[in-house]
Coordinates of C-alpha atoms in Angstrom, one line a residue:
X1 CA -0.1 -0.1 0.0
X2 CA 1.5 3.5 -1.1
X3 CA 1.7 6.2 1.5
X4 CA -1.2 8.0 -0.4
X5 CA -3.5 5.0 -0.2
X6 CA -2.9 4.8 3.3
X7 CA -3.6 8.2 4.0
X8 CA -6.7 8.1 2.1
X9 CA -7.9 5.0 3.8
X10 CA -7.2 6.3 7.1
X11 CA -9.1 9.4 6.6
X12 CA -12.1 7.4 5.2
X13 CA -12.0 5.7 8.7
X14 CA -11.3 8.4 11.0
X15 CA -13.1 11.6 9.4
X16 CA -12.7 13.9 12.3
X17 CA -9.0 13.2 13.1
X18 CA -6.5 16.0 13.2
X19 CA -3.0 16.1 12.7
X20 CA 0.0 18.5 13.7
X21 CA 3.2 18.7 12.1
X22 CA 6.6 20.0 12.8
X23 CA 10.0 19.9 11.0
X24 CA 13.6 20.6 11.7
X25 CA 17.0 20.4 9.7
X26 CA 19.6 17.9 11.0
X27 CA 23.4 18.1 9.9
X28 CA 25.2 14.7 10.2
X29 CA 28.5 15.5 12.0
X30 CA 30.3 12.8 10.0
X31 CA 29.2 13.3 6.6
X32 CA 27.9 16.9 6.7
X33 CA 24.7 15.8 5.0
X34 CA 21.8 18.0 6.1
X35 CA 18.4 16.2 6.6
X36 CA 14.8 17.8 6.9
X37 CA 13.1 15.7 9.9
X38 CA 9.3 15.6 9.7
X39 CA 7.2 14.6 13.1
X40 CA 3.4 14.1 12.2
X41 CA 1.1 13.7 15.4
X42 CA -2.3 12.3 14.6
X43 CA -5.2 12.8 17.2
X44 CA -8.6 10.8 16.9
X45 CA -10.5 14.1 17.1
X46 CA -10.2 17.6 17.7
X47 CA -11.0 17.4 21.7
X48 CA -7.9 14.8 22.1
X49 CA -5.1 16.8 24.3
X50 CA -2.6 14.1 23.3
X51 CA -1.5 12.5 20.3
X52 CA -2.8 8.9 19.4
X53 CA 0.1 8.1 17.3
X54 CA 3.2 9.9 16.1
X55 CA 5.6 9.4 12.8
X56 CA 9.0 10.6 12.0
X57 CA 10.6 10.6 8.6
X58 CA 13.7 12.3 7.2
X59 CA 15.1 13.0 3.9
X60 CA 18.3 14.6 2.5
X61 CA 17.6 18.3 1.9
X62 CA 19.3 18.1 -1.5
X63 CA 16.6 15.6 -2.6
X64 CA 13.9 16.9 -4.9
X65 CA 10.8 17.8 -3.0
X66 CA 12.6 16.5 0.1
X67 CA 10.0 18.3 2.8
X68 CA 7.1 16.9 0.8
X69 CA 8.5 13.3 0.8
X70 CA 9.4 13.4 4.3
X71 CA 5.9 14.8 5.3
X72 CA 4.0 12.1 3.4
X73 CA 6.5 9.4 4.8
X74 CA 5.9 10.6 8.3
X75 CA 2.1 10.9 8.0
X76 CA 2.2 7.3 6.6
X77 CA 4.4 6.1 9.3
X78 CA 2.1 7.5 11.9
X79 CA -1.1 5.9 10.2
X80 CA 1.1 2.7 10.4
X81 CA 2.0 3.1 14.1
X82 CA -1.6 2.8 14.8
X83 CA -1.1 -1.1 14.8
X84 CA -4.3 -1.4 12.9
X85 CA -3.8 -4.1 10.3
X86 CA -6.0 -2.3 7.8
X87 CA -3.3 0.5 7.7
X88 CA -0.2 -1.6 8.1
X89 CA -0.6 -4.3 5.4
X90 CA 0.8 -4.7 1.8
X91 CA -1.6 -4.5 -1.0
X92 CA -1.7 -8.3 -1.0
X93 CA -2.9 -8.4 2.8
X94 CA 0.4 -9.4 4.2
X95 CA 1.6 -7.4 7.6
X96 CA 4.1 -4.8 6.3
X97 CA 7.4 -5.7 7.6
X98 CA 9.1 -3.0 10.0
X99 CA 13.0 -3.0 10.3
X100 CA 14.8 -4.7 13.1
X101 CA 17.8 -3.2 15.0
X102 CA 20.4 -4.8 12.9
X103 CA 18.8 -3.2 9.7
X104 CA 18.6 0.0 11.2
X105 CA 22.2 0.2 12.3
X106 CA 23.4 -0.5 8.7
X107 CA 21.7 2.7 7.6

């Protein structure tokens, strides 16, 4: 399931949700590469004081449309973080794989 499809499906099932976003730039001290980091917080409705789920994503600032890509990824990540299989499966219905510690260390 693409991020766009996940977002549309989520909005259909939670029509009164709200979200907030923030972003910052972070520079890797070793490589000097600058990344845009986007945080999306999703609330089930407008009355919620605390976010239901949060998603983070980063993109190299030199990538075309870096902010837009990071925001879309963070939004989809937050939706996946709900844990609801409806939003965290592939198109074939298989649970979407999440990276483990060893895979993340390689990054």
